[in-house]
Amino acid sequence: MVIKTAKEINKMIKEVLDTLSEKQVEEFMQNLIHSRNIFVSGAGRSGLVGKAFAMRLMHLGFYVYVVGETITPPVKPGDLLIAISGSGKTNATLTTVKTAKKLKTTVVAITSFKNSPIAKLADVIVVIRGRRLKGKEPDYISGQLTGAHEPLTPLGGLFELSTMIFLDSVITKLMRLYEEGERDLRKRHANI
Amino acid sequence: MVIKTAKEINKMIKEVLDTLSEKQVEEFMQNLIHSRNIFVSGAGRSGLVGKAFAMRLMHLGFYVYVVGETITPPVKPGDLLIAISGSGKTNATLTTVKTAKKLKTTVVAITSFKNSPIAKLADVIVVIRGRRLKGKEPDYISGQLTGAHEPLTPLGGLFELSTMIFLDSVITKLMRLYEEGERDLRKRHANI
Amino acid sequence: MVIKTAKEINKMIKEVLDTLSEKQVEEFMQNLIHSRNIFVSGAGRSGLVGKAFAMRLMHLGFYVYVVGETITPPVKPGDLLIAISGSGKTNATLTTVKTAKKLKTTVVAITSFKNSPIAKLADVIVVIRGRRLKGKEPDYISGQLTGAHEPLTPLGGLFELSTMIFLDSVITKLMRLYEEGERDLRKRHANI
Amino acid sequence: MVIKTAKEINKMIKEVLDTLSEKQVEEFMQNLIHSRNIFVSGAGRSGLVGKAFAMRLMHLGFYVYVVGETITPPVKPGDLLIAISGSGKTNATLTTVKTAKKLKTTVVAITSFKNSPIAKLADVIVVIRGRRLKGKEPDYISGQLTGAHEPLTPLGGLFELSTMIFLDSVITKLMRLYEEGERDLRKRHANI
């Protein structure tokens, strides 16, 4: 039964991917390519998906930071914040987005809800279906302490799984772009 | 092109899920259900996938710990270590598995290679295809410092993505099991 | 000059320790000993000091968790939250304290300011001088993104250094208490 | 008794600080100032002390990374690795040092033992007394799983506490150096 469920989840992910907007994805790509430093923000499982993306961006030679880790520098205009929140209203991520906007940093929201508080503040939105808004404790830490959390799978994890696959395909695209051009982005580092 | 690639990855994941062994999965489930404490171990992106699984197990009421986090207690006989390593030879994970075996802890290896060092030490294996063995720096930290890392996507991330979907379907199965029985595993905690 | 400064800091810590209240410390100890699960919360360097304390409590056999780490379970009445915040108004820590109070968890605040928001909500306070209130961005993440942070040393780190030494002496006391009694608190775990 | 113990620990730290070598400290300072990127490595409580130092270096405008965190880039010649290990033989830290030396990175060891494996590989040593060598499980993760760990306080934590005070006084010195010169090191970032 577990394998059958895994295949059902994978099928649901396909349906989510079918609803992705080419235009939104293209805007996201342009911002990724033309930003100075990239910051990734997300709570709980969205945070883990963000870290998995950050690792790959770093391998490609990008200057990338995870909000909340030890050595994250200040954001500046020209930087890009990628905020990952299924509900679009996770407290810590919302605070991060508000701060980034004050500092004139471009914000990309990856969320299931285009009318959520985080999406409304963002410059670019990538809508990835899967998260239901209701029953969500918006503060991740409060949710941890109260035991409130996203509904469990299959539907509860659909947003994170789809986002992880989407972001891995972004990495594939970036890789191809740089193979044709600069070959090893890492060299950028060496020349500073 | 990004969306097309995402769908291709989704398709490759399906092919990976098709190769899962019912028998291996069932053994894994039995061990999950009958273990006292559960420990999750993995480096890099495998570690992130492990943490995403640990969060859900915790939500279900399991006693679960992430090896290397601040407050991880010692393992004991009757505990279960879940070691996630695509190559099956990641240094830190291998050391963890060796230590766990010395302490008579049951080990489940989730890996692409059934003949890898980690798989050979494990009591239970779940083979999830996707990782190629070659070109891998077996020590994660050394890999980080030298800039050696898994090949990037699409193929590089296939193991982690498939594993994350597989583990989410394990959560779905556990949820159903407990719904029929104990309803709220969390009560276990409250009664200790 | 570095060594001279180190000795000056050491001397300032002595002055901070001179102002500790026996009564406050005793109340803290009683709560530590009689609580079920212990949760530690703090942002930035205060969070690191909290983790260093949590590691030792775990070594002594306590059930201890770090708020915000992967597998932190919900708090319950009878649990203890230790909130470390020099200014007593760090946003994330304040939110944690408010949530814990709603759930009828006992809260100990370790802070420089007995009239700060966190101290006012706490059941027990341990005042450790050293932090100046002004110029502090109360939200740690916002502070990280804006580049606002505590004033640097010598005075900026006095609270954390004094707190770390204080908490290590708490561990020493607990160790002696349990040596006379249960010898190995860890056995508690084994008997559940 | 707790407060009395805290004062005793603080006094022991003074004795440790008395044994610091001006020459070693000066060499460390010169390497800090003249290095390109700075990497900090340490396991357990030594790792936490390293992170506390890294946070401050980052506030001062240094390019600093914590080995093992999500986005740590590769090391290069001209970079500096600061390895913190009381025993001087912690496995993960030793592996990190070996890798860094292969890549021609300068290594500073902060340790209690000048003849330990890590100290012997290092280019610069800062000896900070306090850690006893015996009874130490050299692999941090194995130690976590077996429940083996440093002896608890008062003596067990002396190395970390003294190191944290020492590193805070290094920050004070750097601050003064840059106040006289560049005023805001952070500008370096902005000009790249």
mmCIF file of C-alpha atoms in Angstrom, chain D residues 49-152:
data_model
loop_
_atom_site.group_PDB
_atom_site.id
_atom_site.type_symbol
_atom_site.label_atom_id
_atom_site.label_comp_id
_atom_site.label_asym_id
_atom_site.label_seq_id
_atom_site.Cartn_x
_atom_site.Cartn_y
_atom_site.Cartn_z
ATOM 1 C CA VAL D 49 31.457 28.683 20.566
ATOM 2 C CA GLY D 50 32.694 28.810 16.972
ATOM 3 C CA LYS D 51 29.272 29.924 15.753
ATOM 4 C CA ALA D 52 29.133 32.669 18.382
ATOM 5 C CA PHE D 53 32.488 33.918 17.044
ATOM 6 C CA ALA D 54 31.378 33.603 13.416
ATOM 7 C CA MET D 55 28.281 35.736 14.107
ATOM 8 C CA ARG D 56 30.457 38.534 15.428
ATOM 9 C CA LEU D 57 32.968 38.331 12.594
ATOM 10 C CA MET D 58 30.055 38.595 10.195
ATOM 11 C CA HIS D 59 28.783 41.678 12.043
ATOM 12 C CA LEU D 60 32.227 43.212 11.595
ATOM 13 C CA GLY D 61 32.003 42.617 7.850
ATOM 14 C CA PHE D 62 34.200 39.548 7.466
ATOM 15 C CA TYR D 63 33.368 36.827 4.958
ATOM 16 C CA VAL D 64 32.863 33.965 7.365
ATOM 17 C CA TYR D 65 31.339 30.499 7.062
ATOM 18 C CA VAL D 66 30.532 27.663 9.432
ATOM 19 C CA VAL D 67 31.704 24.261 8.173
ATOM 20 C CA GLY D 68 28.697 21.952 7.840
ATOM 21 C CA GLU D 69 26.014 24.643 7.502
ATOM 22 C CA THR D 70 23.842 24.737 4.394
ATOM 23 C CA ILE D 71 25.643 27.182 2.166
ATOM 24 C CA THR D 72 29.318 26.870 3.040
ATOM 25 C CA PRO D 73 31.406 27.351 -0.141
ATOM 26 C CA PRO D 74 34.656 25.500 -0.948
ATOM 27 C CA VAL D 75 37.853 26.695 0.739
ATOM 28 C CA LYS D 76 40.691 28.124 -1.330
ATOM 29 C CA PRO D 77 44.323 29.062 -0.754
ATOM 30 C CA GLY D 78 44.339 32.377 1.087
ATOM 31 C CA ASP D 79 41.379 31.341 3.226
ATOM 32 C CA LEU D 80 41.633 30.624 6.935
ATOM 33 C CA LEU D 81 40.163 27.675 8.813
ATOM 34 C CA ILE D 82 39.723 28.074 12.561
ATOM 35 C CA ALA D 83 39.442 24.627 14.130
ATOM 36 C CA ILE D 84 38.201 24.533 17.722
ATOM 37 C CA SER D 85 38.748 21.285 19.601
ATOM 38 C CA GLY D 86 39.669 21.010 23.282
ATOM 39 C CA SER D 87 41.082 17.518 22.909
ATOM 40 C CA GLY D 88 42.624 18.322 19.533
ATOM 41 C CA LYS D 89 41.475 14.999 18.171
ATOM 42 C CA THR D 90 37.749 15.309 17.483
ATOM 43 C CA ASN D 91 37.200 13.216 14.342
ATOM 44 C CA ALA D 92 35.023 15.506 12.223
ATOM 45 C CA THR D 93 37.202 18.516 13.005
ATOM 46 C CA LEU D 94 40.354 16.521 12.235
ATOM 47 C CA THR D 95 38.924 15.477 8.856
ATOM 48 C CA THR D 96 38.079 19.104 8.144
ATOM 49 C CA VAL D 97 41.623 20.196 9.001
ATOM 50 C CA LYS D 98 43.174 17.498 6.801
ATOM 51 C CA THR D 99 40.995 18.516 3.867
ATOM 52 C CA ALA D 100 41.810 22.186 4.369
ATOM 53 C CA LYS D 101 45.554 21.470 4.459
ATOM 54 C CA LYS D 102 45.320 19.520 1.189
ATOM 55 C CA LEU D 103 43.698 22.585 -0.342
ATOM 56 C CA LYS D 104 46.506 24.821 0.947
ATOM 57 C CA THR D 105 44.290 26.697 3.349
ATOM 58 C CA THR D 106 45.911 28.143 6.466
ATOM 59 C CA VAL D 107 44.695 26.432 9.640
ATOM 60 C CA VAL D 108 44.511 27.863 13.155
ATOM 61 C CA ALA D 109 43.948 25.282 15.885
ATOM 62 C CA ILE D 110 42.400 26.412 19.168
ATOM 63 C CA THR D 111 42.989 23.507 21.528
ATOM 64 C CA SER D 112 44.216 22.486 24.977
ATOM 65 C CA PHE D 113 46.877 20.171 23.545
ATOM 66 C CA LYS D 114 49.774 21.437 21.479
ATOM 67 C CA ASN D 115 50.803 17.893 20.543
ATOM 68 C CA SER D 116 47.370 16.708 19.476
ATOM 69 C CA PRO D 117 46.717 15.577 15.870
ATOM 70 C CA ILE D 118 44.844 18.774 15.001
ATOM 71 C CA ALA D 119 47.512 21.019 16.535
ATOM 72 C CA LYS D 120 50.257 19.192 14.653
ATOM 73 C CA LEU D 121 48.579 19.803 11.299
ATOM 74 C CA ALA D 122 47.841 23.457 12.027
ATOM 75 C CA ASP D 123 49.905 26.421 10.845
ATOM 76 C CA VAL D 124 49.101 28.422 13.944
ATOM 77 C CA ILE D 125 48.135 27.153 17.398
ATOM 78 C CA VAL D 126 46.416 28.952 20.235
ATOM 79 C CA VAL D 127 46.665 26.796 23.344
ATOM 80 C CA ILE D 128 43.787 27.303 25.760
ATOM 81 C CA ARG D 129 44.042 24.999 28.738
ATOM 82 C CA GLY D 130 41.112 23.261 30.276
ATOM 83 C CA ARG D 131 40.366 20.070 28.452
ATOM 84 C CA ARG D 132 41.657 16.736 29.683
ATOM 85 C CA LEU D 133 42.437 14.284 26.964
ATOM 86 C CA LYS D 134 41.366 11.057 28.585
ATOM 87 C CA GLY D 135 37.963 9.474 28.416
ATOM 88 C CA LYS D 136 37.076 11.329 25.257
ATOM 89 C CA GLU D 137 35.280 9.586 22.425
ATOM 90 C CA PRO D 138 37.065 11.275 19.510
ATOM 91 C CA ASP D 139 34.135 11.048 17.153
ATOM 92 C CA TYR D 140 31.456 13.522 18.141
ATOM 93 C CA ILE D 141 28.599 11.683 16.471
ATOM 94 C CA SER D 142 29.684 8.341 17.909
ATOM 95 C CA GLY D 143 29.932 10.056 21.277
ATOM 96 C CA GLN D 144 26.403 11.349 20.894
ATOM 97 C CA LEU D 145 25.087 7.886 20.047
ATOM 98 C CA THR D 146 27.023 6.047 22.754
ATOM 99 C CA GLY D 147 26.315 8.697 25.392
ATOM 100 C CA ALA D 148 30.056 9.253 25.830
ATOM 101 C CA HIS D 149 30.842 12.914 26.218
ATOM 102 C CA GLU D 150 33.228 15.323 27.825
ATOM 103 C CA PRO D 151 33.277 15.230 31.627
ATOM 104 C CA LEU D 152 30.627 17.642 32.886
#
